[in-house]
Structure formats: C-alpha cells, structure tokens
Tab-separated table of C-alpha atoms and ligand atoms in Angstrom:
chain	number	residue	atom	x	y	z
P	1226	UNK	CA	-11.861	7.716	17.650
P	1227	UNK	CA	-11.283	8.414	14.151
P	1228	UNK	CA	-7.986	7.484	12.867
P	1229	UNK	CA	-6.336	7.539	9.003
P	1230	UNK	CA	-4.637	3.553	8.576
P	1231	UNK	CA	-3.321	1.260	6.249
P	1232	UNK	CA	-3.362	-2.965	6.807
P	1233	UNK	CA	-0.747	-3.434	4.450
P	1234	UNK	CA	2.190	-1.479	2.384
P	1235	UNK	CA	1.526	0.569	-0.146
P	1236	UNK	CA	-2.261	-0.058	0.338
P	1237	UNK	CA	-4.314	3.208	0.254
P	1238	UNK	CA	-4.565	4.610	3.967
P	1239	UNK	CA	-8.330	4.866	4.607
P	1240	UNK	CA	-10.147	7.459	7.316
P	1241	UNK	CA	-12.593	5.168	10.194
P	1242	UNK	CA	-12.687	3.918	13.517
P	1243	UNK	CA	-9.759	3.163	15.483
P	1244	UNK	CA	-9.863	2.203	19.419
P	1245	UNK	CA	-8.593	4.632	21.374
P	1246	UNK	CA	-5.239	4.230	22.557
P	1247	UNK	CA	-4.513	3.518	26.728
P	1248	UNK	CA	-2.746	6.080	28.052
P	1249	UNK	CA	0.391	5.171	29.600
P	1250	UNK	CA	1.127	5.877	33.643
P	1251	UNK	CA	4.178	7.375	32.599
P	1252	UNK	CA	2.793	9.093	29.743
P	1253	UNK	CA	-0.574	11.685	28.255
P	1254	UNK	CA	-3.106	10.711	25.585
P	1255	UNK	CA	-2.580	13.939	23.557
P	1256	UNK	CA	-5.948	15.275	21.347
P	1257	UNK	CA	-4.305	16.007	17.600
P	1258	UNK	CA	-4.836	19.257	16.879
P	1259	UNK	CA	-2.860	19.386	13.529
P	1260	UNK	CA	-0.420	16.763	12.334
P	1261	UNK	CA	2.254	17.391	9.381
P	1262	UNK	CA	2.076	14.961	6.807
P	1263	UNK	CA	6.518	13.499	5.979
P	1264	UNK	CA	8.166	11.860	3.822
P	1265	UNK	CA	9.247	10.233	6.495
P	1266	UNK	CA	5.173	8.437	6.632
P	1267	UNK	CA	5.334	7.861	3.298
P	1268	UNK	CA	8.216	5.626	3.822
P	1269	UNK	CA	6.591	3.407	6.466
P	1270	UNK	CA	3.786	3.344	3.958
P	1271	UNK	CA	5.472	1.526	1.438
P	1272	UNK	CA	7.628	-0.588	4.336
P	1273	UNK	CA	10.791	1.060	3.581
P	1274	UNK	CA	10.648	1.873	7.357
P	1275	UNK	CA	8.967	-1.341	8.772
P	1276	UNK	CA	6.240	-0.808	10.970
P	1277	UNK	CA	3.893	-2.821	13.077
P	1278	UNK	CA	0.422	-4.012	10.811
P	1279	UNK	CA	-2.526	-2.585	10.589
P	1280	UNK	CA	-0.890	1.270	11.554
P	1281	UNK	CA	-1.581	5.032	11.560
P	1282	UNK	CA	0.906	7.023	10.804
P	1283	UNK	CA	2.070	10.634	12.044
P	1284	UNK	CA	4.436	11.787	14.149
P	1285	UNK	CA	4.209	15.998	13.541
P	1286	UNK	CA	1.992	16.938	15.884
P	1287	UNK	CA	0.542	19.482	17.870
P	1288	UNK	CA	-2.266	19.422	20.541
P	1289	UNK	CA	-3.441	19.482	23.934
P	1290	UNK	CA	-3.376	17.008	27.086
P	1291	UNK	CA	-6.426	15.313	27.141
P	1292	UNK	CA	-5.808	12.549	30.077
P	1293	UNK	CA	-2.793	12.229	32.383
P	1294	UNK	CA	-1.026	9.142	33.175
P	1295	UNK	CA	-0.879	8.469	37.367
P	1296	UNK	CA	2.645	8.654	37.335
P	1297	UNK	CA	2.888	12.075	35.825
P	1298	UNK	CA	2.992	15.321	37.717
P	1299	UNK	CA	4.342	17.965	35.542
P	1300	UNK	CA	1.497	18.352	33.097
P	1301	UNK	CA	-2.247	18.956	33.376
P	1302	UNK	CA	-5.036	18.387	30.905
P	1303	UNK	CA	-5.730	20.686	28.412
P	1304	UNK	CA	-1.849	21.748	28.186
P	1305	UNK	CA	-0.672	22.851	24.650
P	1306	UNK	CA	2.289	20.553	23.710
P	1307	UNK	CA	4.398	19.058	21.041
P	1308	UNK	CA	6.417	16.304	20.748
P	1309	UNK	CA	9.718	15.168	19.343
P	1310	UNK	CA	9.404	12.448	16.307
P	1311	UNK	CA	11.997	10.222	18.932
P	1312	UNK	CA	10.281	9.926	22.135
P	1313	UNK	CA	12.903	9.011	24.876
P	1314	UNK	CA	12.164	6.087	27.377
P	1315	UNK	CA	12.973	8.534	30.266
P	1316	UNK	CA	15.210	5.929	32.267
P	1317	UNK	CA	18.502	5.048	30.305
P	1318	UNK	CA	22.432	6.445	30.743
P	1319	UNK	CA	21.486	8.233	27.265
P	1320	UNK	CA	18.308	10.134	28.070
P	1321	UNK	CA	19.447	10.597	32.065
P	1322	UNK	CA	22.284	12.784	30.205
P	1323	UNK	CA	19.862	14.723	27.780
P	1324	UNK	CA	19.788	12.317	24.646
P	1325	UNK	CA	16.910	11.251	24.562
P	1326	UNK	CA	16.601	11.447	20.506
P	1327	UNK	CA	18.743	8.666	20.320
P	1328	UNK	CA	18.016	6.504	23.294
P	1329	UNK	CA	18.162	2.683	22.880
P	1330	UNK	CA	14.682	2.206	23.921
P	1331	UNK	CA	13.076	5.068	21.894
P	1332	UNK	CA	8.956	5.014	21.001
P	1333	UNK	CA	8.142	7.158	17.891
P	1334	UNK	CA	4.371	7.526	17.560
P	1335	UNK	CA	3.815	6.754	14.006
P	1336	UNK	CA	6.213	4.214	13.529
P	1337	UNK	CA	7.251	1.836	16.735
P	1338	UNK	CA	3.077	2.140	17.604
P	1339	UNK	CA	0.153	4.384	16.120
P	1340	UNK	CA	0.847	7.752	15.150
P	1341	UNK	CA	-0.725	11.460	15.225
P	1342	UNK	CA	-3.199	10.757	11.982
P	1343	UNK	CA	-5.857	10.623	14.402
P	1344	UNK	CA	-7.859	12.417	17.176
P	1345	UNK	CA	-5.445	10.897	19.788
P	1346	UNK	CA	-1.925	9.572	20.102
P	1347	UNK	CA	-0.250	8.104	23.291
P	1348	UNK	CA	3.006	9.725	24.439
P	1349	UNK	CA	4.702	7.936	27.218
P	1350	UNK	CA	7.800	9.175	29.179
P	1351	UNK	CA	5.726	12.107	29.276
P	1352	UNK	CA	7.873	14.723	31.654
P	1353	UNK	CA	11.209	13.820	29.178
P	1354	UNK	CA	9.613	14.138	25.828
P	1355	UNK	CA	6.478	16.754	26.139
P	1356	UNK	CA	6.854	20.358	25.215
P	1357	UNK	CA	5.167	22.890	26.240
P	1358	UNK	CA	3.829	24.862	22.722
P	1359	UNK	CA	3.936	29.040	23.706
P	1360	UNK	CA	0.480	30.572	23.867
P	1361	UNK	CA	-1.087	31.829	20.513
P	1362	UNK	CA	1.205	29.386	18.468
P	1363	UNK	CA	-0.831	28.356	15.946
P	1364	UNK	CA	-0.778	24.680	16.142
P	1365	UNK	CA	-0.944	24.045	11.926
P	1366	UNK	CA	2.003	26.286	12.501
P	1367	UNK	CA	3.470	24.040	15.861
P	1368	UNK	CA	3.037	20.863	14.049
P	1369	UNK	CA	6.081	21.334	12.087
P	1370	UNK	CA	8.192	21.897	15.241
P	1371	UNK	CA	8.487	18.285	16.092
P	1372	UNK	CA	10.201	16.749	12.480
P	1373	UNK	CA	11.460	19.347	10.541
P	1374	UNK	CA	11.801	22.617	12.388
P	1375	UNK	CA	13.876	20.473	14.895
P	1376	UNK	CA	15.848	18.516	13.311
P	1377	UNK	CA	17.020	21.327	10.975
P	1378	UNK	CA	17.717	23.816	13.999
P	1379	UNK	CA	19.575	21.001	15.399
P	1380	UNK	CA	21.283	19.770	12.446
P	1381	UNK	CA	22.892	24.120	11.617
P	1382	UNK	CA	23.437	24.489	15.631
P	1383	UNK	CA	24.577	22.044	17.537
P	1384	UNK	CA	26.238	20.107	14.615
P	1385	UNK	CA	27.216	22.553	11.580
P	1386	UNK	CA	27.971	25.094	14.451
P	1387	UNK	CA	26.769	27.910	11.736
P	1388	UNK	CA	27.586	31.546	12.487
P	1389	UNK	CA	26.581	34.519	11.540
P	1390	UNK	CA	27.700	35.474	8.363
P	1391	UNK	CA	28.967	32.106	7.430
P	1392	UNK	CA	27.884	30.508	3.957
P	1393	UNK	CA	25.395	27.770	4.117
P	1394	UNK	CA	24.402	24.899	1.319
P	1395	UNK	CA	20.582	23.304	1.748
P	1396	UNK	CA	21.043	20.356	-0.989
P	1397	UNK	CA	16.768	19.907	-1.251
P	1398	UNK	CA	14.228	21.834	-0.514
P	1399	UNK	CA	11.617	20.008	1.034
P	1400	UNK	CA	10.209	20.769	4.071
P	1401	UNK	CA	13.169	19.839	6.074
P	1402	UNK	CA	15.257	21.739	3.599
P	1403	UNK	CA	12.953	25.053	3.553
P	1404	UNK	CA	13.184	24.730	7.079
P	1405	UNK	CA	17.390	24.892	6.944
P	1406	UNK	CA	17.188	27.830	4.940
P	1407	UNK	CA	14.829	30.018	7.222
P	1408	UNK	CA	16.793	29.156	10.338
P	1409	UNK	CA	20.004	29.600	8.197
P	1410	UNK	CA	18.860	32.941	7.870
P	1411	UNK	CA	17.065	33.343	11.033
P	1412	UNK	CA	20.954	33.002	12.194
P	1413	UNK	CA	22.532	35.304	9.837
P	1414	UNK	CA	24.162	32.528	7.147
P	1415	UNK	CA	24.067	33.035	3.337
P	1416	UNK	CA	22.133	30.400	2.206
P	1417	UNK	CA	22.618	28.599	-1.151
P	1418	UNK	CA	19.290	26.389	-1.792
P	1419	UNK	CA	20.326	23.407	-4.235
P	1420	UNK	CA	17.122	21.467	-5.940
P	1421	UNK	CA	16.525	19.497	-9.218
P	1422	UNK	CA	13.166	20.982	-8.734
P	1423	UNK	CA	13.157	24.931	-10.470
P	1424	UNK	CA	9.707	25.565	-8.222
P	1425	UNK	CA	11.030	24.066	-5.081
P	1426	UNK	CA	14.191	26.384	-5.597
P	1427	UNK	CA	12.349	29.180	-6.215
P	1428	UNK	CA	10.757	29.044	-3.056
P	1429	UNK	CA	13.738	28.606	-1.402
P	1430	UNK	CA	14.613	32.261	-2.583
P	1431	UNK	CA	11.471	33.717	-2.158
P	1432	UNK	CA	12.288	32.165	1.662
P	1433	UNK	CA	15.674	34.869	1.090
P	1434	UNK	CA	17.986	32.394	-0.084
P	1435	UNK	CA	21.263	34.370	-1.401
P	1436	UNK	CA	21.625	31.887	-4.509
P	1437	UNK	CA	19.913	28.905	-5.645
P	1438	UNK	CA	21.430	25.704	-7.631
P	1439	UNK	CA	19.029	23.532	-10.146
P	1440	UNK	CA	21.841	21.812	-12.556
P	1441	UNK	CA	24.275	18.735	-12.537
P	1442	UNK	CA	27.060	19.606	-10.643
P	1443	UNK	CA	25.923	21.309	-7.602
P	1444	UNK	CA	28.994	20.815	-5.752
P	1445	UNK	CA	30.935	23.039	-8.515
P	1446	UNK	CA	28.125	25.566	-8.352
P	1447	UNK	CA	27.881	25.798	-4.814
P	1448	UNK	CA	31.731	26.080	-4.145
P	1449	UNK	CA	31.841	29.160	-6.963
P	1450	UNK	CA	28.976	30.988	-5.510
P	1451	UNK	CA	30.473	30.627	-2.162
P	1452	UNK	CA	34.456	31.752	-2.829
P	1453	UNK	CA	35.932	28.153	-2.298
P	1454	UNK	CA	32.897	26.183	-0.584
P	1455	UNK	CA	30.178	26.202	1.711
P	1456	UNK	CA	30.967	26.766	6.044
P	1457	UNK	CA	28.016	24.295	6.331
P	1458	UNK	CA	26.118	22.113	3.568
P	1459	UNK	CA	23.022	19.730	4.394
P	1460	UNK	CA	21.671	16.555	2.898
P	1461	UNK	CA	17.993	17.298	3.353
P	1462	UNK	CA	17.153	14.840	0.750
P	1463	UNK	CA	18.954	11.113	1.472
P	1464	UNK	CA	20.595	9.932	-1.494
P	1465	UNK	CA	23.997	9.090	-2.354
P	1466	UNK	CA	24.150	11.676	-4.858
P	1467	UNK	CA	23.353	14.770	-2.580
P	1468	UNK	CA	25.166	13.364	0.015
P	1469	UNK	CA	28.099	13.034	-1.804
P	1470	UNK	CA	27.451	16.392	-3.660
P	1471	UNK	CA	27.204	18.338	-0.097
P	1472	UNK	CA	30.223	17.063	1.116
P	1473	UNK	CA	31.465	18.008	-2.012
P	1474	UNK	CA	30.362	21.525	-1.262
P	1475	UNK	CA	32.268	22.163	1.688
P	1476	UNK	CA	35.431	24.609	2.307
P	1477	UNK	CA	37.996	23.260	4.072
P	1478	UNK	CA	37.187	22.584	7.828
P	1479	UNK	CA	33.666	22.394	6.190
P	1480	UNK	CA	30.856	20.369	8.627
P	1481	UNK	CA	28.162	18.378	6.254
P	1482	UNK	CA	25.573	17.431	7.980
P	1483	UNK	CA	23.261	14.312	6.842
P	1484	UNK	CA	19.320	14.636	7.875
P	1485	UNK	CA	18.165	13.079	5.019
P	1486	UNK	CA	17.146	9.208	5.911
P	1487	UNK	CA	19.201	6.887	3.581
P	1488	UNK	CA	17.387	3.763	3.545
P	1489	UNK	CA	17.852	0.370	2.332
P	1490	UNK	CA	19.915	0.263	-0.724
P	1491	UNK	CA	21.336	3.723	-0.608
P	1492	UNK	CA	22.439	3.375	3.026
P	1493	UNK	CA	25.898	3.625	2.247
P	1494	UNK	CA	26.948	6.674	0.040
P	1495	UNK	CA	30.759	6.767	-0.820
P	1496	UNK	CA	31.786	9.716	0.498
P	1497	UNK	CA	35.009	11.150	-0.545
P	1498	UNK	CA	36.945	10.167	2.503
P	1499	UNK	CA	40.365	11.540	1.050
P	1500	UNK	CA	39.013	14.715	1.243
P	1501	UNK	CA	37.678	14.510	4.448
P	1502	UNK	CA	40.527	14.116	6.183
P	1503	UNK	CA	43.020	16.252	3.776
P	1504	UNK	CA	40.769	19.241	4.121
P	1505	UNK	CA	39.447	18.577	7.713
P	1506	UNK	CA	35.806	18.076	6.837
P	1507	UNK	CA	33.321	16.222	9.495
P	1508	UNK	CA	30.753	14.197	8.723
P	1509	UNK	CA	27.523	14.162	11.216
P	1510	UNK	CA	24.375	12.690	11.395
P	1511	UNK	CA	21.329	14.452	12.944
P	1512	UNK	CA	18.339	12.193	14.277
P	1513	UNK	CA	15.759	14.976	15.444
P	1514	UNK	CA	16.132	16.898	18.761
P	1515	UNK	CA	15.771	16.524	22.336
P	1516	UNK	CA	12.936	17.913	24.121
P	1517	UNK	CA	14.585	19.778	26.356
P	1518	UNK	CA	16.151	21.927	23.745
P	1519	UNK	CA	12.751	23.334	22.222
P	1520	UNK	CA	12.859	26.396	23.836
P	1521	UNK	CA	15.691	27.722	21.918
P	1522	UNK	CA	14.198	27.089	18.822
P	1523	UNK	CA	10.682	28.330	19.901
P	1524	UNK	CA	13.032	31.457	21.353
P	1525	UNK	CA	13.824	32.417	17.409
P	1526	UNK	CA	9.593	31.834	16.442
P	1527	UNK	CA	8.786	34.090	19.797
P	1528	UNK	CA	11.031	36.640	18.787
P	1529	UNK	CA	10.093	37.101	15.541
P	1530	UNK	CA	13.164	35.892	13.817
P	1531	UNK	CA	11.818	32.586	12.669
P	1532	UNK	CA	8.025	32.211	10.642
P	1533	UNK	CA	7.102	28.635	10.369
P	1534	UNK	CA	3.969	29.364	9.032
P	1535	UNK	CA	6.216	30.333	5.630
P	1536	UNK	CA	6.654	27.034	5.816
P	1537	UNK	CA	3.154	25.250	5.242
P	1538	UNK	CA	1.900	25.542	1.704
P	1539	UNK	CA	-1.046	23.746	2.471
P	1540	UNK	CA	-4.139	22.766	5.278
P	1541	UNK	CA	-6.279	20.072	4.336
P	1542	UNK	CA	-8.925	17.658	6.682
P	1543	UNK	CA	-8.178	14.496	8.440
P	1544	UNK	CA	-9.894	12.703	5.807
P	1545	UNK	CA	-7.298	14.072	2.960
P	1546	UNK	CA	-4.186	12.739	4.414
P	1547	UNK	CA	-4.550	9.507	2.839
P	1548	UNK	CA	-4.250	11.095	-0.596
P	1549	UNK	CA	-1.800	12.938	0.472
P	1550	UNK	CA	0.376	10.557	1.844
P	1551	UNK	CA	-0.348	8.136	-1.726
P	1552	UNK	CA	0.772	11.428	-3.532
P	1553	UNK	CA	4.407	11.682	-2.499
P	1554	UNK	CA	4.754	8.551	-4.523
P	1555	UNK	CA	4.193	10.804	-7.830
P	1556	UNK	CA	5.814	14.415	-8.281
P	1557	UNK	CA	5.841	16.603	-5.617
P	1558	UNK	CA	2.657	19.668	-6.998
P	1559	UNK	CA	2.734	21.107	-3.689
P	1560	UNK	CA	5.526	23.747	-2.193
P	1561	UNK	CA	6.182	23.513	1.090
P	1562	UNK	CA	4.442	21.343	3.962
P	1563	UNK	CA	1.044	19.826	3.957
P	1564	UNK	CA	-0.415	19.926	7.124
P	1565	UNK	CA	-3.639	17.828	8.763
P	1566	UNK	CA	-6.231	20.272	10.745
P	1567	UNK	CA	-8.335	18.664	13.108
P	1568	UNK	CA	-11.001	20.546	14.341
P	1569	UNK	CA	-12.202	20.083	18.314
P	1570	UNK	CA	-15.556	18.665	17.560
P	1571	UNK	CA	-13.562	15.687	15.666
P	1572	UNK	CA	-14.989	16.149	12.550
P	1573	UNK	CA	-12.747	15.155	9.783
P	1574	UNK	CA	-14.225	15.838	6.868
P	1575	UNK	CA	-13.831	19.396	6.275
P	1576	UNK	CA	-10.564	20.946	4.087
P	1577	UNK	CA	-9.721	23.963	5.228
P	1578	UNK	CA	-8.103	26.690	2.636
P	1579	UNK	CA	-4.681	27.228	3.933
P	1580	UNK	CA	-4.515	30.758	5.790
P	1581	UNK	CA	-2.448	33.824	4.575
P	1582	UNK	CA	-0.527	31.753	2.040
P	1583	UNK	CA	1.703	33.636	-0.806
P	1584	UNK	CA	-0.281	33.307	-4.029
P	1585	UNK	CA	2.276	31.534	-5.424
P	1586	UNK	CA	1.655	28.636	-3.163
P	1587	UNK	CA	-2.280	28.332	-4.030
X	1016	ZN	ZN1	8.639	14.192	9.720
X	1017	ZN	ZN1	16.244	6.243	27.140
C-alpha cells in the first residue's frame, strides 16, 4: 500500500510503499477513506510524543471494513466506521466498565503503531472501539469525529456539564477549539472564542460565537463579557498560559476543562489553586471519548444541530499531508481543519478543492 512516513524526527514525511499491515483476530484492517491531519501528528513528528521508528502517522479517520479479523462477529466488510484516537484493549476492569479512552493497555493508530496516513490502518479490539459512521456522512466530514469532534463533545458534556444558556470560554481556536464552539452552540451556551490569532477568532464568530477575545488578559476580558466569569472555559491549546488564563475565566463553581496536550516542559501549569478551592472551581482533564458514546454526538450531526463540515477549511491528496504536517511548524495560513482524501482506486496524487467552503476560507 501507499503510506505517508518519516524514519526520523522532524525529517520530512515522504508518500511510498509501506507493507500492508496484518489484521488482527480481534480487530479490522480499515481502507482510509479520509484522514484529518492534528497537531497532535505534528507532535510525534518532531518526538515530542515518542513514537516507534520508521512511522505513519494519523489517527482521524474515516473508512470502510476491508478484512475482518476471525474473532470478530459484529462487523462485516465494507462497513462505514470511525474510530476513537484511544483504541481500548477490550479486556481490562477500565474498558469492561466503558473507559476504554483511558485503558492501561490502549493502541492509538498513529502513535503506539502506524497510523491512518495511508490506504489501510489496523484496528484491533474491533467490537469495543469501531463505530459505525451514519449513511451519507461524508467521510472528509466523519474524519474529524474521532480527535476533535469527540473530545470536545466530551470535554462540554460529560465534564463541563454545559447547559443551555450557560456562558462558555473556548481559549484557542483550532480545530479542537472550533469544534467547542459549534457544539457549545449546538447545546445552547454563549460562547466566548479567545485567540492570539485575529483570523482564527474571526472564524470562531462567523461559527456564531457571542464574543471573541484577541488581547493580553483574556481572563479579565472573558469574566467582563460574561457578568462575573465563564459556566465552562476550555484549554484547547496546551500551554501554561491558557491554562492558567481559563481557569482564570471561570465564575465561581466554574468547571475548566484541559484538552489541550501539555507536553514536556509545560506539563505542569501553576494553576491558581487558592482559587480553586475558595470559589469551588474543578479542574478536569479530557483524553478523547469512548466508542460507545458516538451516537450521541452523531445524534446532534443527524439532527441537524451540529455541521462538521464548517469545520474543514481544507481537502488536499494523500501525497500533500507531508507538507502539511511540516507546515504546522510555521504559522498556522489555514482556518479550520485540513483533511487527507483518499480516493477508492488508491491514487494519491490528486488535491481535491475543498467542497462548499465559505470564501473566506479559500
Ligand atoms: Zn487529532
Ligand atoms: Zn482496556
């Protein structure tokens, strides 16, 4: 198969062969239809997130069954599925109880073994982790569903508990961000969008954002706009500052919520504990989302609430991803998501004009 890899950090990721991966008894070979290109492979690019040499990354992706381990007997071939980025091993007291996105023994293709940048990736624990993708889901559209979609639904709902009507603070406005503030709204929360970046913000209202933040101290700006603080704030970016800033932003009994990986030597922001006990705040971290809880979120896309597709700002070819991936080391010239197409003959060397885009986005 074809396959997009890099031998060493930071090296450019080149498109060519790549043996095809086994597929697991427990598990599917799944043919890539479209993969998301992260942040999240850009830092097991340059080893921030050490993975196993030579590797392909990707892990947002969106296909169909193409073989069938012997152990498996819930899915056929040619079933439309996602994935979660964590892949649960199916077996321990964690994923037995539902947890499977933060089971001990996790796989995530694209980082513990090779990932979706090419015309096949091995899933294994298949009848815990697969989804099933509805039909005429477009899968550039589905690809997002397994990263960001899900970990931001997860992040507002099961740990900022948002409700309708309650004020909610996105601190960056990436794609996990954009995706906060469409399911912020999808759930009836005033969003406040927070970015350094006056383009990225801009989106976010476009997006229907209520406010938008671009200076120094977001924190102050976000607690004014909102009468005393946000319900909910996020930490879609990973720093110490924004961490500490949407904490910061919080009213009292506020719930921040970090999704933003903080790596290496920003693992440890210092948080204003004082306040989060005075004022009741709580502090949670959000690691992506179980498989089993997809079909709420793909509820809100079915029912018209939620439009991922406002989310992609661009569809390129298998054999752009490299570039792409080498690009989020400069400043970011694309809004919104870039997403890999892969076409069913295999051919990777077509880029495809991204479909029904705003103008502003081209
Ligand atoms: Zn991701
Ligand atoms: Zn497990």
């Amino acid at each position: 198969m074809l396959a997009v890899s890099f031998a060493e950090y930071g090296v450019a990721p080149t498109l060519g062969p790549w043996p095809d991966p086994e597929c697991p008894a427990d598990g599917v070979l799944i043919r890539v239809a479209a993969t998301g290109v992260c942040r999240s492979d850009w830092h097991a690019w340059l080893g921030h997130d050490p993975v196993p040499l030579p590797h392909v990354p990707g892990h947002e992706l969106a296909g169909s069954v193409a073989a069938v381990g012997a152990d498996v007997s819930a899915w056929s071939v040619g079933d439309r599925v996602t994935v979660p980025f964590v892949c649960g091993c199916g077996r321990c007291e964690w994923c037995r109880r539902g947890d499977t996105h933060v089971c001990p023994d996790q796989t995530q293709p694209g980082f513990t073994g090779p990932g979706s940048f090419a015309e096949l990736v091995a899933v294994s624990a298949a009848e815990t982790n697969l989804v099933r993708l509805p039909d005429g889901l477009d899968p550039v559209v589905a690809a997002s569903l397994g990263c960001r979609l899900a970990t931001a639904y997860r992040a507002l709902v099961t740990h900022g508990r948002l409700a309708d009507g309650d004020w909610l603070a996105v601190h960056g406005c990436g794609g996990v961000g954009l995706s906060a503030v469409l399911i912020g709204i999808a759930l009836g929360a005033r969003v406040v969008a927070v970015d350094v970046s006056e383009a990225a913000a801009a989106r976010a209202r476009e997006l229907g954002a209520s406010a938008v933040v671009t200076g120094t101290d977001t924190a102050e700006a976000v607690r004014g706009l909102t009468g005393g603080g946000a319900h909910v704030s996020v930490d879609a970016v990973g720093s110490p500052s924004t961490a500490v800033a949407s904490v910061r932003s919080l009213r009292r009994r506020g719930r921040h919520v970090q999704v933003g990986l903080l790596l290496g030597a920003d693992a440890s922001p210092p948080l204003p504990m004082d306040r989060v006990v005075a004022e009741e705040l709580s502090v949670h971290g959000s690691h992506g989302m179980p498989a089993h809880q997809y079909p709420e979120l793909l509820a809100l896309v079915t029912d018209g609430r939620l439009d991922p597709a406002l989310l992609v700002g661009r569809v390129i070819g298998l054999d752009g991803t490299g570039a792409a991936l080498a690009a989020m080391s400069g400043p970011s010239r694309t809004v919104g998501m870039t997403v890999v197409r892969i076409d069913d003959a295999g051919s990777a060397s077509q880029t495809l004009p991204a479909a029904s885009r705003p103008s502003s986005l081209a």
